[in-house]
Short mmCIF file of C-alpha atoms in Angstrom, two decimals:
data_model
loop_
_atom_site.label_atom_id
_atom_site.label_comp_id
_atom_site.label_asym_id
_atom_site.label_seq_id
_atom_site.Cartn_x
_atom_site.Cartn_y
_atom_site.Cartn_z
CA MET D 139 -0.01 -0.09 0.05
CA SER D 140 3.15 2.22 0.02
CA HIS D 141 2.86 5.71 -2.01
CA GLN D 142 -0.72 4.93 -2.63
CA THR D 143 -2.12 8.26 -2.40
CA GLY D 144 1.41 9.68 -4.19
CA ILE D 145 2.10 11.86 -0.61
CA GLN D 146 5.67 12.17 0.18
CA ALA D 147 7.54 13.14 3.50
CA GLY D 148 8.41 16.65 3.17
CA ASN D 149 12.41 17.67 4.04
CA ASP D 150 11.26 18.91 7.37
CA VAL D 151 10.21 15.29 7.97
CA LYS D 152 13.20 13.62 6.70
CA ASP D 153 15.65 15.92 8.95
CA ILE D 154 13.50 15.62 12.21
CA PHE D 155 13.31 11.48 11.68
CA ALA D 156 17.05 11.38 10.94
CA ASN D 157 18.07 13.75 14.27
CA ALA D 158 15.08 11.57 16.07
CA LYS D 159 16.64 8.61 15.33
CA SER D 160 20.17 8.88 16.38
CA GLY D 161 19.84 10.39 19.64
CA ASP D 162 17.18 10.69 22.70
CA GLN D 163 16.45 14.61 22.65
CA TYR D 164 13.38 13.74 21.25
CA ARG D 165 9.90 12.17 23.10
CA ALA D 166 7.26 12.65 20.73
CA LEU D 167 6.75 13.52 17.17
CA LYS D 168 3.43 14.53 15.70
CA ILE D 169 3.30 14.01 11.90
CA VAL D 170 0.33 15.68 9.74
CA ILE D 171 -0.61 15.62 6.13
CA GLU D 172 -0.60 19.33 4.64
CA ASP D 173 -0.25 20.75 1.14
CA GLU D 174 -0.49 17.34 -0.17
CA GLN D 175 2.72 15.86 1.73
CA LEU D 176 3.80 14.60 5.47
CA THR D 177 4.59 17.40 7.26
CA LEU D 178 6.11 17.97 11.13
CA GLY D 179 3.12 19.34 13.54
CA SER D 180 5.18 19.56 16.72
CA THR D 181 7.97 17.69 18.73
CA ARG D 182 7.91 16.96 22.11
CA LYS D 183 11.33 16.64 24.04
CA ALA D 184 12.53 13.89 26.70
CA SER D 185 12.42 14.96 30.23
CA LYS D 186 11.38 11.77 32.08
CA LYS D 187 11.13 8.08 32.01
CA TRP D 188 8.63 7.45 29.09
CA ASP D 189 5.82 6.22 31.00
CA GLN D 190 6.06 8.96 33.28
CA GLU D 191 5.15 11.47 31.01
CA TYR D 192 3.18 9.61 28.16
CA ASP D 193 0.04 10.60 28.69
CA SER D 194 1.03 14.69 29.50
CA LEU D 195 2.66 14.52 26.31
CA VAL D 196 0.64 12.58 24.00
CA LEU D 197 -2.66 13.39 24.64
CA PRO D 198 -2.38 17.17 24.33
CA LEU D 199 -1.19 16.57 20.31
CA LEU D 200 -4.73 14.89 19.45
CA GLU D 201 -7.33 17.27 17.81
CA GLU D 202 -10.87 16.35 18.41
CA ASP D 203 -11.81 16.06 14.54
CA VAL D 204 -8.30 15.96 12.63
CA PRO D 205 -6.40 12.75 12.43
CA CYS D 206 -2.52 12.70 12.70
CA TYR D 207 0.09 10.32 13.17
CA ILE D 208 2.34 10.46 16.54
CA LEU D 209 5.98 8.60 16.78
CA TYR D 210 6.84 8.52 20.49
CA ARG D 211 10.08 7.10 21.97
CA LEU D 212 10.20 4.19 24.31
CA ASP D 213 13.85 4.08 26.43
CA SER D 214 14.25 0.41 25.12
CA THR D 215 16.42 -0.22 22.21
CA ASN D 216 17.07 -2.95 19.62
CA SER D 217 19.93 -3.01 17.03
CA GLN D 218 18.77 -0.27 15.12
CA GLY D 219 18.53 2.04 18.09
CA TYR D 220 15.56 3.25 20.28
CA GLU D 221 12.16 1.69 19.68
CA TRP D 222 9.29 3.93 18.88
CA ILE D 223 5.29 3.28 19.39
CA PHE D 224 3.46 4.46 16.04
CA LEU D 225 0.05 5.89 16.58
CA ALA D 226 -2.19 6.34 14.18
CA TRP D 227 -5.19 8.82 15.50
CA SER D 228 -8.58 9.24 13.24
CA PRO D 229 -11.31 10.52 15.41
CA ASP D 230 -14.59 9.37 14.37
CA HIS D 231 -15.65 13.26 14.11
CA SER D 232 -12.94 13.90 10.87
CA SER D 233 -14.27 14.06 7.61
CA VAL D 234 -14.47 10.88 5.70
CA ARG D 235 -11.98 12.35 3.16
CA HIS D 236 -9.23 12.57 5.73
CA LYS D 237 -9.94 9.18 7.23
CA MET D 238 -9.65 7.44 4.12
CA LEU D 239 -6.13 10.04 3.29
CA TYR D 240 -4.29 9.25 6.48
CA ALA D 241 -5.36 5.50 6.52
CA ALA D 242 -4.11 5.42 2.60
CA THR D 243 -0.68 7.07 3.64
CA ARG D 244 0.23 5.24 7.07
CA ALA D 245 2.68 2.59 5.03
CA THR D 246 4.24 5.65 3.63
CA LEU D 247 5.39 6.89 6.70
CA LYS D 248 6.50 3.71 8.16
CA LYS D 249 8.62 3.35 5.34
CA GLU D 250 10.01 6.80 5.84
CA PHE D 251 10.61 6.48 9.37
CA GLY D 252 12.05 2.96 9.25
CA GLY D 253 10.00 0.06 10.35
CA GLY D 254 13.04 -1.55 12.32
CA HIS D 255 12.34 1.27 14.94
CA ILE D 256 8.80 0.62 15.42
CA LYS D 257 8.21 -1.63 18.19
CA ASP D 258 4.21 -1.28 18.47
CA GLU D 259 1.51 0.36 16.22
CA ILE D 260 -1.79 1.44 17.45
CA PHE D 261 -4.62 2.69 15.47
CA ALA D 262 -7.15 4.91 17.22
CA THR D 263 -10.50 6.50 16.87
CA ALA D 264 -11.03 7.56 20.52
CA LYS D 265 -8.24 9.08 23.34
CA GLU D 266 -8.97 6.66 25.65
CA GLU D 267 -7.14 3.97 23.34
CA LEU D 268 -4.22 6.15 23.13
CA THR D 269 -3.64 6.59 27.21
CA LEU D 270 -0.80 4.74 28.59
CA SER D 271 -3.88 2.35 29.98
CA GLY D 272 -5.29 2.26 26.76
CA TYR D 273 -1.37 0.85 25.30
CA ARG D 274 -0.89 -1.57 28.30
CA LYS D 275 -4.48 -3.08 27.37
CA HIS D 276 -3.24 -3.32 23.68
CA LEU D 277 0.00 -5.15 25.12
CA THR D 278 -2.46 -7.29 26.94
CA SER D 279 -4.40 -8.06 24.31
CA LEU D 280 -1.43 -9.18 22.09
CA ALA D 281 -0.35 -11.94 24.56
CA ALA D 282 -3.86 -13.38 24.69
CA PRO D 283 -4.42 -16.72 22.95
CA LEU D 284 -5.54 -16.58 19.81
CA PRO D 285 -9.88 -17.39 19.28
CA LEU D 286 -10.36 -20.67 19.15
CA THR D 287 -12.34 -22.31 16.03
CA ALA D 288 -15.38 -23.97 16.51
CA ALA D 289 -13.41 -27.49 16.68
CA GLU D 290 -10.73 -26.37 18.90
CA GLU D 291 -13.61 -24.79 21.38
CA GLU D 292 -15.48 -27.85 21.28
CA LEU D 293 -12.39 -29.74 22.29
CA ARG D 294 -11.40 -27.38 25.09
CA GLN D 295 -14.98 -27.65 26.48
CA ILE D 296 -14.43 -31.81 26.91
CA LYS D 297 -11.49 -31.66 28.41
CA LEU D 298 -12.51 -29.15 30.63
CA ASN D 299 -15.39 -31.44 31.30
CA GLU D 300 -12.84 -34.15 32.09
CA VAL D 301 -10.86 -32.56 34.47
CA GLN D 302 -13.89 -30.94 35.91
CA THR D 303 -15.18 -34.82 37.25
CA ASP D 304 -14.83 -35.66 40.94
CA ILE D 305 -13.44 -32.55 42.05
CA GLY D 306 -13.20 -32.05 45.61
CA VAL D 307 -11.65 -28.99 47.77
CA ASP D 308 -8.16 -30.67 48.19
CA THR D 309 -8.38 -32.48 44.99
CA LYS D 310 -5.63 -31.07 42.58
CA HIS D 311 -6.44 -30.54 39.33
CA ALA D 312 -5.78 -29.01 35.72
CA THR D 313 -7.65 -25.57 34.98
CA LEU D 314 -7.76 -23.06 32.47
CA GLN D 315 -5.43 -20.59 33.26
CA GLY D 316 -7.38 -17.80 35.58
CA VAL D 317 -7.51 -13.93 35.46
CA ALA D 318 -4.60 -12.65 37.08
CA PHE D 319 -5.31 -9.20 38.41
CA PRO D 320 -2.64 -7.59 40.36
CA LEU D 321 -2.89 -6.41 44.29
CA HIS D 322 -3.13 -3.08 45.40
CA ARG D 323 -0.28 -2.24 47.44
CA ASP D 324 -2.67 -2.03 50.70
CA ALA D 325 -3.92 -5.52 49.98
CA VAL D 326 -0.21 -6.86 49.55
CA ALA D 327 0.94 -4.63 52.78
CA ALA D 328 -2.06 -6.26 54.61
CA LEU D 329 -0.96 -9.68 53.73
CA GLU D 330 2.90 -9.32 54.54
CA ARG D 331 1.65 -7.95 58.07
CA TYR D 332 -0.75 -11.40 58.23
CA ARG D 333 2.32 -13.28 57.49
CA ASP D 334 4.43 -11.74 60.02
CA GLN D 335 1.75 -12.59 62.47
CA LYS D 336 0.56 -8.77 62.94
CA LEU D 337 -2.77 -9.55 61.83
CA ASN D 338 -5.20 -12.54 61.67
CA TYR D 339 -7.67 -11.56 59.26
CA VAL D 340 -7.37 -10.01 55.76
CA GLN D 341 -10.54 -9.29 53.63
CA LEU D 342 -10.15 -8.69 49.74
CA GLU D 343 -12.37 -7.70 47.23
CA VAL D 344 -12.10 -7.42 43.28
CA ASP D 345 -12.15 -3.93 41.63
CA ALA D 346 -13.43 -4.91 38.38
CA GLU D 347 -13.27 -1.31 36.86
CA GLN D 348 -9.53 -0.95 37.82
CA GLU D 349 -8.97 -4.42 37.62
CA LEU D 350 -7.24 -5.03 40.85
CA ILE D 351 -7.55 -6.71 43.83
CA ARG D 352 -8.00 -4.71 46.76
CA LEU D 353 -7.88 -4.59 50.19
CA CYS D 354 -11.77 -4.66 52.12
CA SER D 355 -10.58 -5.51 56.03
CA THR D 356 -8.55 -6.38 58.41
CA GLU D 357 -10.69 -6.31 61.38
CA PRO D 358 -9.40 -8.47 64.41
CA THR D 359 -11.42 -11.90 64.13
CA GLU D 360 -11.57 -14.81 66.01
CA LEU D 361 -13.46 -17.73 64.83
CA LYS D 362 -17.09 -17.00 66.70
CA ASP D 363 -16.75 -13.44 64.53
CA LEU D 364 -15.65 -15.15 61.59
CA PRO D 365 -19.53 -15.55 60.07
CA MET D 366 -20.34 -12.00 60.50
CA ARG D 367 -17.49 -11.19 58.28
CA ILE D 368 -18.88 -12.83 55.81
CA SER D 369 -21.12 -10.49 53.09
CA LYS D 370 -24.35 -11.64 52.34
CA VAL D 371 -24.37 -9.76 48.95
CA SER D 372 -20.81 -9.70 47.44
CA PRO D 373 -18.05 -12.08 47.14
CA ARG D 374 -15.13 -12.12 48.92
CA TYR D 375 -11.75 -13.26 49.63
CA HIS D 376 -10.56 -14.16 53.00
CA PHE D 377 -7.71 -15.07 54.88
CA PHE D 378 -8.04 -16.34 58.46
CA LEU D 379 -5.50 -17.22 61.18
CA TYR D 380 -7.60 -20.51 62.69
CA LYS D 381 -6.11 -20.92 66.11
CA HIS D 382 -6.85 -24.50 67.71
CA SER D 383 -5.42 -27.63 69.25
CA HIS D 384 -5.50 -30.90 67.78
CA GLU D 385 -3.75 -33.96 69.46
CA GLY D 386 -2.44 -32.11 72.52
CA ASP D 387 -0.76 -29.61 69.97
CA TYR D 388 -1.32 -26.01 69.56
CA LEU D 389 -1.77 -25.13 66.01
CA GLU D 390 -2.34 -21.93 63.86
CA SER D 391 -3.11 -22.73 60.42
CA THR D 392 -4.12 -19.93 57.58
CA VAL D 393 -7.56 -20.93 56.04
CA PHE D 394 -8.55 -19.26 52.74
CA ILE D 395 -12.14 -18.89 52.43
CA TYR D 396 -14.03 -17.85 49.08
CA SER D 397 -17.17 -16.78 49.76
CA MET D 398 -19.95 -16.40 47.13
CA PRO D 399 -23.29 -15.39 48.31
CA GLY D 400 -25.33 -17.74 45.63
CA TYR D 401 -27.65 -15.87 43.14
CA ASN D 402 -27.57 -12.68 45.09
CA CYS D 403 -24.41 -11.97 42.76
CA SER D 404 -24.57 -11.23 38.91
CA ILE D 405 -23.07 -13.69 36.56
CA LYS D 406 -20.37 -11.15 35.65
CA GLU D 407 -19.43 -11.22 39.36
CA ARG D 408 -19.37 -14.77 39.81
CA MET D 409 -17.37 -15.40 36.59
CA LEU D 410 -14.73 -12.76 38.07
CA TYR D 411 -14.23 -13.94 41.29
CA SER D 412 -13.64 -17.64 40.43
CA SER D 413 -11.58 -16.66 37.48
CA CYS D 414 -9.17 -14.58 40.19
CA LYS D 415 -9.38 -17.27 43.00
CA ASN D 416 -6.37 -19.71 41.71
CA PRO D 417 -4.36 -16.97 40.54
CA LEU D 418 -4.32 -15.18 43.78
CA VAL D 419 -3.98 -18.18 45.56
CA ASP D 420 -0.57 -19.11 43.71
CA MET D 421 0.67 -15.45 44.13
CA VAL D 422 0.11 -15.50 48.01
CA GLU D 423 1.98 -18.92 48.37
CA ARG D 424 4.49 -18.45 46.02
CA SER D 425 5.45 -14.84 45.99
CA LEU D 426 4.43 -13.91 49.75
CA LEU D 427 5.34 -17.47 51.44
CA ILE D 428 1.98 -17.79 52.98
CA GLU D 429 1.24 -21.49 53.62
CA ILE D 430 -2.48 -21.94 53.13
CA GLU D 431 -3.60 -25.03 55.29
CA LYS D 432 -7.17 -25.29 53.63
CA LYS D 433 -9.36 -23.73 50.95
CA LEU D 434 -12.82 -23.24 51.60
CA GLU D 435 -15.60 -22.39 49.64
CA ILE D 436 -18.90 -21.13 51.29
CA ASP D 437 -22.19 -19.54 50.29
CA ASN D 438 -22.90 -18.53 53.96
CA GLY D 439 -21.52 -17.48 56.84
CA ASP D 440 -23.15 -19.68 59.19
CA GLU D 441 -21.41 -22.88 57.97
CA LEU D 442 -18.20 -21.88 59.50
CA THR D 443 -18.80 -23.06 63.05
CA SER D 444 -16.14 -24.48 65.29
CA ASP D 445 -16.91 -28.14 64.63
CA PHE D 446 -17.08 -27.47 60.81
CA MET D 447 -13.73 -25.51 60.63
CA TYR D 448 -11.93 -28.48 62.72
CA GLU D 449 -13.31 -30.91 60.69
CA GLU D 450 -12.26 -29.25 57.27
CA VAL D 451 -8.69 -28.79 58.77
CA HIS D 452 -8.08 -32.19 60.32
CA PRO D 453 -10.67 -34.50 58.25
CA LYS D 454 -11.13 -37.86 59.99
CA GLN D 455 -8.72 -40.73 58.51
CA HIS D 456 -10.54 -44.14 58.21
CA ALA D 457 -8.04 -46.50 58.92
CA HIS D 458 -9.89 -49.52 58.93
CA LYS D 459 -12.33 -50.57 56.29
CA GLN D 460 -15.24 -52.66 57.75
CA ALA D 461 -14.67 -56.45 56.78
CA PHE D 462 -16.90 -57.67 54.29
CA ALA D 463 -20.17 -59.52 56.14
CA LYS D 464 -21.06 -62.63 54.32
CA PRO D 465 -24.81 -62.82 53.39
CA LYS D 466 -27.44 -64.95 55.50
CA GLY D 467 -28.64 -67.75 53.54
CA PRO D 468 -32.69 -67.71 52.69
CA LYS D 469 -35.08 -68.17 55.71
CA GLY D 470 -37.48 -71.32 55.92
CA LYS D 471 -36.92 -74.33 55.02
CA ARG D 472 -33.47 -75.21 52.62
CA GLY D 473 -35.18 -78.96 50.92
CA CYS D 474 -34.24 -82.46 52.07
CA ARG D 475 -30.66 -83.21 52.62
CA ARG D 476 -29.56 -84.75 49.48
CA ILE D 477 -28.56 -88.92 50.38
CA THR D 478 -26.23 -91.21 48.86
CA ARG D 479 -25.95 -94.80 48.95
CA PRO D 480 -22.58 -96.79 49.07
CA PRO D 481 -21.98 -98.87 46.18
CA ALA D 482 -23.43 -102.79 46.22
CA GLU D 483 -21.40 -105.95 46.13
CA GLY D 484 -20.24 -106.05 42.37
CA GLU D 485 -20.61 -102.57 41.73
CA GLU D 486 -17.63 -100.37 40.57
CA GLU D 487 -17.54 -97.18 42.57
CA ASP D 488 -17.65 -94.30 39.37
#
């Protein structure tokens, strides 16, 4: 598609491209189409790390109804020099002629700048897509697995049904990868204090809008208080330090509780909390080094009695199986006894 419109880069663009690629002076370059050629709109110089000044430099360059191209320099390099992001801005309110003109000239600009310097390319029609958050979501989508065909999706469902057969709380089984939302720094700090035994209870919630797992409560909690901590309207994750005695020994065991109050929650909430659960537990065990003794899933806090908790943490072991009991014979008469006579003289015994 190169040179489809016949639009070429002006000398000012070629000069700025050469200077920008050879040093670290420029952070952002805005390129526009004027008088049938690619022209330099404006430049921005670097003063901070690339992600610290991204939004403050890129967003003011975007006009509500005029397309443009923006080249934004990262701090990373490859064999040809610094790596750049190529942003193609085509707002919905711009004219159809402008949209078509800029779309057809994108390849020309990339060729003039040098495709080897461009690490990522984003085409956007809304400003939110060109924010730093939008760029990171773009990277996440690129890393996601490709969509499955109908046959592959059917096979995936079959395998999923197979691994979900005969699953208990302690069963180790294969699952699909969950949604790994990061922990907010307050949640991390609370779990670290819990690990250091400065807290005995931590409650977490999922912030779907910000895609974070946030701290909800660290209120001191004994076993008798635990049912009151279970919300009847919202799902939650709980880390509880269960203090008890077992066979003469005093023990402190971490119990992870995933509370889901049934159908009081939306389908979206149920799916989100279920998907985030396994990555959260894995991160807590691996990164924060908190050993979880028992994992529970409940829908009502009333289940959390002392007997229930003890039996879950220390299930009864059936050491001896019941011996096979020989069934009794039929009642009543069993018929006449069979009488065999000895062979008479002169007869041969069979």
